Amino acid sequence: MKHLVTSPRRLLVLEDCLDDAELLRRSLSAEWPECEIVHVSTEAGFKTALEQGGCDLILSDYSLPCFAGLSALAVARERCPEVPFLFVSGAIGDGVAVESLKAGATDYVLKDRLARLIPAIRRALNEAQECVRRKQAEAQLRQSEEQYRDLFENATDLIQSVTPEGRFLYVNRAWRQTLDYTEAEVAQLSVFDVIHPEYHEICRDHFQSANSGEASAWEGIFLTKYGRQLYVEGNVSARFESGKLAATRWIFHDVTEAKLATVALKRSIRRYEALVNSVDGIVWQADLPSLRFSFVSQQAERLLGYPVSRWTGEPGFWQDHIHPEDREKAVTLCSSLTEQQKYQNFEYRMLAADGSVVWLRDIVSLRIENGGAPQIQGIMVNITPRKQAEAKVRRIQQELEATNKDLLRRNQEIQSFYHTLSHELKTPLTSAREFISILMDGLAGPVNETQMEYLGIAKESCNQLRVCINDLLDATRLETGKMALELKPVSLANLVQRVVATMGPRAAGKQIVLRHQVQPGLPDAPIDEHRMTQVISNLLNNAIKYTPPGGEIVVTAREAPAHPELLHVSVRDTGCGIAKEHQEHIFDRLYQVKAGDATTEQGVGLGLYLCRELVQLHGGNIWVDSELGQGSTFCFVLPKSQQMLQSNLLVIDDDPDVLDMLRQLLAAEQYNVRTARDGQEGLQEMRRQAPDIVLLDLKMPNLSGPATLKEIRKDWGQIPVIVHTAFADGELMKQALAFSPFTLLAKPCPAEQVVETVRKIQRAGDTAIWKRNHYGLPRPSMK
Ligand code: ADP
C-alpha cells in the first residue's frame, strides 16, 4: 500500500464509559498530539458533532445504553459516508463483527487489544483517502471521456477507429451523416464495405505497415450507403496494445468538391493545351524586357525543330535564332510595345534546327495583368510557302520581262528589215516596170505580138509584186505607229462606185457579175480616200479571187440600220466561203487559210489585216459572215462624224478640284471628258455611254474604287483603267489588284504625266479603239 498522509486532525469518539474514553484519548494523543479529540456519549451529541463536520474518523463503542452502535453507524453512513467508522468495543461475536462490516463499518478493535487501535486507524484513514482519490480520478476520467466524445462527435472531420480485421470500433457523427449509416448499421459493417474497391489494396497495406509512430497521409474514395463516391483525404495512425496492433485510427475529410474541381480544371487545361498545340502557328508568351519565353506551344518544335524546353529554358533563345538580318528589327518591335501601341505584326526569318530558313509572321500583343510585370504574347504563323511563291513569281516576272524585251527588240529588227527590204525592192521594181512600159509603148523599137504578150505578163507580175511590197510597207507603218490618215469629208457612195468600176474588168474576165447598191443621199464622212479605196479594193480583190466563174459579187453602201451615226459597207460574194474556225483569225497579220484548191491565187496574208487596221483607224469596225461553200459577206462600219473619232475619257474622283483640273487638262488635248463624283455615278455614266479610258480614284464615298473596278470588269471587260490614287500601297490597292490589269498613277501626279499616260494607253490600243468606243453595242444588222 502506498504511504499516505495519515495524521488525523479531528477524531470523533462515541463512548459512554468515561474511563474507556479517557483511555482512548490518551492513546490517540500519544500518537497524534496535534489531533483534536471530540468526545460524545449521546445520540444528540453524536449528530451535532457530525453536523459540525471536519471529522477524519469516527470511533464508536458497539453497545451504548441508549444509542446502539449500529444505529450510530447508519447515521454516520448517511451523513458522511466517506468518513471511516471503527467500532471499539468489548468482546463481540464474529457474527456481529461481520454484520457491522456489512453495514458499512470500516473495522473493529477490541478494547482489550488496544494496541491494534492505532494501526487500524492508520489503515482506515489510508483506505478512506485512497477511496476519495479513486473517486476523484474516476470523476476526472468520466469528465475527460465525455470531453473527448463531445469533441469527436462534433468534429466536422470523419473519424473512425478500425480493428485489424476491418471491424469498426468507433465512427463519429460526421462519418455517419456523411456516409448515411446509423450506429447500428455501422456495427455490422467492415471498412471494406465503405472503401472503394480500387483502394482496398492500399487499405490493407496500411494495416500491415502500420506502426505506432507518425500518422501517415492517406487519400482515397469512400462509398456512401447509397453508392455515392466520396473523395477523402486525411491520415491514418495505429494503436498498439502489448506490442500488438489493436486498431487503426483514421481522421479524414471530404474533398469531393475540390477533387471534382481539380479534375475539371485538369480537363480544361488539357483541352486548352490540345487547342493551343493544334493551332497551325506557334503560340508563345515572354517576359518583358528580357524577352525570355515563359511559354511556347508544341508547334514550335514541329516547325523549327528545337525542343520546347530550349525556348523556355535558355535566356535569349528566340533572339539568338532569328536571322541576323532581321534580328534587330524583330527585337525592337517587340520591345517597343506600350499601352498606347499594344499590337504589332511583322515578318521575319528564323533559323531552324536543320539549318533551313523559316519565314514567320508574328502577331504580337502586350499583356499587363493586375499591375503585374508586363508580358508579351503572340502567334507566329509559317509564311515560308507564301514567301517562296512570291520569290518564284518575282523570278518568273523578271524572266518574262527579259523575254518580252528580247521579243520586242527582235520584232523591231524584223520590222526595220521588212521596211528596208521593201524600199530596196521597190526602186528596182519601179524601173523594171517603167522599162517594160517603154518597150510596150514601142519607144524602144517595134515589138511583135508574142513579145507584147510576154511583156504584158511581166508587167502584171511587176504590178502584183508592187502590191505586195506596198502591203508590207503599210503593215510595218501600222506596227510602228507611223500610219497617219488624212481625213477629209468624202462621199462614200462615189468612192464605192469608183472602185467597183475599176475592178469591173477583172471580174468580167473571170465571168463574175459585179454590181453595187448605194443608198441615195448618203452624207460625206471623215475618210482618208486613198486608204478607204485600198480597203474596198482589197475586199473586192479577195471576193473575185475566191469566187469561181459564174458567181456574183454585190457591194452595198448605206446607213447602218438602228445606228444612224454609222455608215455601213458590205461586199458579198458567192464564193467558197470560210470555215468557222478560220473566221476569227483571218484578220490577223499573215494569216492565211491553206487552200486545197489550186485554182486560187495565193497572197501573203496581209490584205484583211490592213483592211481591219485601216477601218479601225477610221474609228470603225470590220467583220465577216460566211459559211463554207455558201459565199462570204465582209462588212464594215465607219463613223459619220469627226467627233466620234475623239477618245472618250471618264474621270471618277470625289475631289472636285481634281475633277476640274483633269477635265481642263484633257479637254485641251482634244479628248471628250466626262466626270463622276463617286463610283455609283461613274457606273451610271458608263452605262449611258462607254468611255475609251477610265481614270479612277480609289478612296471614295458610296462605292469605293476597288468596288467600282469590280463592276467595271464585270460589265466592260478589259476596258483600260488608270488608277489615280494617293494610297498606292494601302489596303484599297490590295483590293483593287484583284481586278487588274490597270495603269497606276500616284497622286499628286504632274499634268504632263497624266496626258502622256492617256496617250500611251491610246496608242497601245489605238487599232482597237472603235471596239472600245462601241463596247456593248450590237453589231449593225446586215439587212
Ligand atoms: P491573202 O493575201 O491570202 O488573200 P488576206 O488577208 O486577204 O490574205 O485573206 C486571208 C485569208 O482569208 C485568205 O487566205 C483566204 O483564205 C480568206 N479569204 C479572204 N477573203 C475571202 C473571201 N472573199 N472568200 C473566201 N475566203 C476569203
PDB file of N, CA and C in Angstrom, residues 365-408:
ATOM      1  N   SER A 365       1.110  41.001 -79.040  1.00  0.00           N
ATOM      2  CA  SER A 365       0.367  41.985 -78.255  1.00  0.00           C
ATOM      3  C   SER A 365       0.936  42.056 -76.842  1.00  0.00           C
ATOM      4  N   LEU A 366       0.721  43.218 -76.209  1.00  0.00           N
ATOM      5  CA  LEU A 366       1.234  43.468 -74.857  1.00  0.00           C
ATOM      6  C   LEU A 366       0.184  42.999 -73.861  1.00  0.00           C
ATOM      7  N   ARG A 367       0.666  42.473 -72.696  1.00  0.00           N
ATOM      8  CA  ARG A 367      -0.290  41.962 -71.716  1.00  0.00           C
ATOM      9  C   ARG A 367       0.180  42.406 -70.336  1.00  0.00           C
ATOM     10  N   ILE A 368      -0.637  43.251 -69.680  1.00  0.00           N
ATOM     11  CA  ILE A 368      -0.299  43.650 -68.308  1.00  0.00           C
ATOM     12  C   ILE A 368      -1.471  43.241 -67.440  1.00  0.00           C
ATOM     13  N   GLU A 369      -1.225  42.327 -66.487  1.00  0.00           N
ATOM     14  CA  GLU A 369      -2.338  41.793 -65.692  1.00  0.00           C
ATOM     15  C   GLU A 369      -2.228  42.276 -64.259  1.00  0.00           C
ATOM     16  N   ASN A 370      -3.279  42.920 -63.783  1.00  0.00           N
ATOM     17  CA  ASN A 370      -3.367  43.363 -62.386  1.00  0.00           C
ATOM     18  C   ASN A 370      -2.095  44.028 -61.884  1.00  0.00           C
ATOM     19  N   GLY A 371      -1.596  44.925 -62.696  1.00  0.00           N
ATOM     20  CA  GLY A 371      -0.416  45.677 -62.269  1.00  0.00           C
ATOM     21  C   GLY A 371       0.848  44.839 -62.179  1.00  0.00           C
ATOM     22  N   GLY A 372       0.804  43.590 -62.676  1.00  0.00           N
ATOM     23  CA  GLY A 372       1.987  42.727 -62.637  1.00  0.00           C
ATOM     24  C   GLY A 372       3.011  43.158 -63.673  1.00  0.00           C
ATOM     25  N   ALA A 373       4.107  42.385 -63.740  1.00  0.00           N
ATOM     26  CA  ALA A 373       5.160  42.705 -64.710  1.00  0.00           C
ATOM     27  C   ALA A 373       4.605  42.531 -66.116  1.00  0.00           C
ATOM     28  N   PRO A 374       4.961  43.431 -67.054  1.00  0.00           N
ATOM     29  CA  PRO A 374       4.412  43.319 -68.408  1.00  0.00           C
ATOM     30  C   PRO A 374       4.940  42.081 -69.125  1.00  0.00           C
ATOM     31  N   GLN A 375       4.080  41.530 -69.954  1.00  0.00           N
ATOM     32  CA  GLN A 375       4.463  40.365 -70.760  1.00  0.00           C
ATOM     33  C   GLN A 375       4.029  40.626 -72.187  1.00  0.00           C
ATOM     34  N   ILE A 376       4.631  39.911 -73.125  1.00  0.00           N
ATOM     35  CA  ILE A 376       4.099  39.973 -74.476  1.00  0.00           C
ATOM     36  C   ILE A 376       3.757  38.566 -74.902  1.00  0.00           C
ATOM     37  N   GLN A 377       2.752  38.486 -75.760  1.00  0.00           N
ATOM     38  CA  GLN A 377       2.349  37.177 -76.244  1.00  0.00           C
ATOM     39  C   GLN A 377       2.056  37.303 -77.721  1.00  0.00           C
ATOM     40  N   GLY A 378       2.089  36.204 -78.390  1.00  0.00           N
ATOM     41  CA  GLY A 378       1.844  36.294 -79.833  1.00  0.00           C
ATOM     42  C   GLY A 378       1.643  34.953 -80.462  1.00  0.00           C
ATOM     43  N   ILE A 379       1.451  35.009 -81.764  1.00  0.00           N
ATOM     44  CA  ILE A 379       1.330  33.782 -82.527  1.00  0.00           C
ATOM     45  C   ILE A 379       2.162  33.955 -83.799  1.00  0.00           C
ATOM     46  N   MET A 380       3.029  32.984 -84.016  1.00  0.00           N
ATOM     47  CA  MET A 380       3.905  33.029 -85.193  1.00  0.00           C
ATOM     48  C   MET A 380       3.320  32.087 -86.245  1.00  0.00           C
ATOM     49  N   VAL A 381       3.076  32.623 -87.417  1.00  0.00           N
ATOM     50  CA  VAL A 381       2.499  31.809 -88.486  1.00  0.00           C
ATOM     51  C   VAL A 381       3.568  31.570 -89.550  1.00  0.00           C
ATOM     52  N   ASN A 382       3.637  30.341 -90.010  1.00  0.00           N
ATOM     53  CA  ASN A 382       4.647  29.996 -91.015  1.00  0.00           C
ATOM     54  C   ASN A 382       4.211  30.540 -92.376  1.00  0.00           C
ATOM     55  N   ILE A 383       4.977  31.492 -92.906  1.00  0.00           N
ATOM     56  CA  ILE A 383       4.615  32.060 -94.215  1.00  0.00           C
ATOM     57  C   ILE A 383       5.680  31.711 -95.250  1.00  0.00           C
ATOM     58  N   THR A 384       6.481  30.687 -94.927  1.00  0.00           N
ATOM     59  CA  THR A 384       7.553  30.305 -95.859  1.00  0.00           C
ATOM     60  C   THR A 384       7.009  29.963 -97.249  1.00  0.00           C
ATOM     61  N   PRO A 385       5.940  29.120 -97.329  1.00  0.00           N
ATOM     62  CA  PRO A 385       5.447  28.783 -98.679  1.00  0.00           C
ATOM     63  C   PRO A 385       5.046  30.027 -99.468  1.00  0.00           C
ATOM     64  N   ARG A 386       4.386  30.988 -98.774  1.00  0.00           N
ATOM     65  CA  ARG A 386       3.973  32.220 -99.471  1.00  0.00           C
ATOM     66  C   ARG A 386       5.197  32.986 -99.958  1.00  0.00           C
ATOM     67  N   LYS A 387       6.194  33.117 -99.061  1.00  0.00           N
ATOM     68  CA  LYS A 387       7.395  33.858 -99.425  1.00  0.00           C
ATOM     69  C   LYS A 387       8.096  33.188-100.606  1.00  0.00           C
ATOM     70  N   GLN A 388       8.117  31.844-100.582  1.00  0.00           N
ATOM     71  CA  GLN A 388       8.782  31.134-101.678  1.00  0.00           C
ATOM     72  C   GLN A 388       8.017  31.355-102.980  1.00  0.00           C
ATOM     73  N   ALA A 389       6.660  31.318-102.855  1.00  0.00           N
ATOM     74  CA  ALA A 389       5.841  31.529-104.054  1.00  0.00           C
ATOM     75  C   ALA A 389       6.069  32.930-104.600  1.00  0.00           C
ATOM     76  N   GLU A 390       6.144  33.914-103.659  1.00  0.00           N
ATOM     77  CA  GLU A 390       6.368  35.301-104.097  1.00  0.00           C
ATOM     78  C   GLU A 390       7.698  35.432-104.826  1.00  0.00           C
ATOM     79  N   ALA A 391       8.726  34.788-104.256  1.00  0.00           N
ATOM     80  CA  ALA A 391      10.054  34.870-104.869  1.00  0.00           C
ATOM     81  C   ALA A 391      10.010  34.241-106.266  1.00  0.00           C
ATOM     82  N   LYS A 392       9.238  33.132-106.354  1.00  0.00           N
ATOM     83  CA  LYS A 392       9.157  32.448-107.643  1.00  0.00           C
ATOM     84  C   LYS A 392       8.459  33.347-108.670  1.00  0.00           C
ATOM     85  N   VAL A 393       7.354  33.980-108.196  1.00  0.00           N
ATOM     86  CA  VAL A 393       6.619  34.870-109.101  1.00  0.00           C
ATOM     87  C   VAL A 393       7.523  36.005-109.573  1.00  0.00           C
ATOM     88  N   ARG A 394       8.305  36.559-108.607  1.00  0.00           N
ATOM     89  CA  ARG A 394       9.210  37.651-108.979  1.00  0.00           C
ATOM     90  C   ARG A 394      10.215  37.187-110.024  1.00  0.00           C
ATOM     91  N   ARG A 395      10.738  35.975-109.802  1.00  0.00           N
ATOM     92  CA  ARG A 395      11.721  35.435-110.748  1.00  0.00           C
ATOM     93  C   ARG A 395      11.087  35.281-112.129  1.00  0.00           C
ATOM     94  N   ILE A 396       9.866  34.691-112.121  1.00  0.00           N
ATOM     95  CA  ILE A 396       9.193  34.460-113.407  1.00  0.00           C
ATOM     96  C   ILE A 396       8.905  35.787-114.092  1.00  0.00           C
ATOM     97  N   GLN A 397       8.486  36.769-113.269  1.00  0.00           N
ATOM     98  CA  GLN A 397       8.185  38.088-113.838  1.00  0.00           C
ATOM     99  C   GLN A 397       9.421  38.683-114.500  1.00  0.00           C
ATOM    100  N   GLN A 398      10.547  38.551-113.766  1.00  0.00           N
ATOM    101  CA  GLN A 398      11.793  39.096-114.326  1.00  0.00           C
ATOM    102  C   GLN A 398      12.143  38.395-115.633  1.00  0.00           C
ATOM    103  N   GLU A 399      11.959  37.066-115.610  1.00  0.00           N
ATOM    104  CA  GLU A 399      12.271  36.306-116.828  1.00  0.00           C
ATOM    105  C   GLU A 399      11.363  36.747-117.975  1.00  0.00           C
ATOM    106  N   LEU A 400      10.054  36.908-117.615  1.00  0.00           N
ATOM    107  CA  LEU A 400       9.085  37.322-118.641  1.00  0.00           C
ATOM    108  C   LEU A 400       9.448  38.684-119.215  1.00  0.00           C
ATOM    109  N   GLU A 401       9.800  39.591-118.283  1.00  0.00           N
ATOM    110  CA  GLU A 401      10.161  40.933-118.744  1.00  0.00           C
ATOM    111  C   GLU A 401      11.356  40.872-119.688  1.00  0.00           C
ATOM    112  N   ALA A 402      12.344  40.040-119.300  1.00  0.00           N
ATOM    113  CA  ALA A 402      13.534  39.921-120.143  1.00  0.00           C
ATOM    114  C   ALA A 402      13.137  39.347-121.508  1.00  0.00           C
ATOM    115  N   THR A 403      12.291  38.293-121.481  1.00  0.00           N
ATOM    116  CA  THR A 403      11.858  37.685-122.750  1.00  0.00           C
ATOM    117  C   THR A 403      11.085  38.690-123.588  1.00  0.00           C
ATOM    118  N   ASN A 404      10.204  39.452-122.930  1.00  0.00           N
ATOM    119  CA  ASN A 404       9.414  40.456-123.648  1.00  0.00           C
ATOM    120  C   ASN A 404      10.301  41.469-124.332  1.00  0.00           C
ATOM    121  N   LYS A 405      11.291  41.930-123.555  1.00  0.00           N
ATOM    122  CA  LYS A 405      12.215  42.927-124.106  1.00  0.00           C
ATOM    123  C   LYS A 405      12.909  42.354-125.335  1.00  0.00           C
ATOM    124  N   ASP A 406      13.335  41.090-125.179  1.00  0.00           N
ATOM    125  CA  ASP A 406      14.045  40.429-126.254  1.00  0.00           C
ATOM    126  C   ASP A 406      13.156  40.319-127.493  1.00  0.00           C
ATOM    127  N   LEU A 407      11.890  39.898-127.244  1.00  0.00           N
ATOM    128  CA  LEU A 407      10.944  39.739-128.355  1.00  0.00           C
ATOM    129  C   LEU A 407      10.693  41.075-129.046  1.00  0.00           C
ATOM    130  N   LEU A 408      10.545  42.103-128.208  1.00  0.00           N
ATOM    131  CA  LEU A 408      10.275  43.438-128.741  1.00  0.00           C
ATOM    132  C   LEU A 408      11.430  43.888-129.647  1.00  0.00           C
TER     133      LEU A 408
END
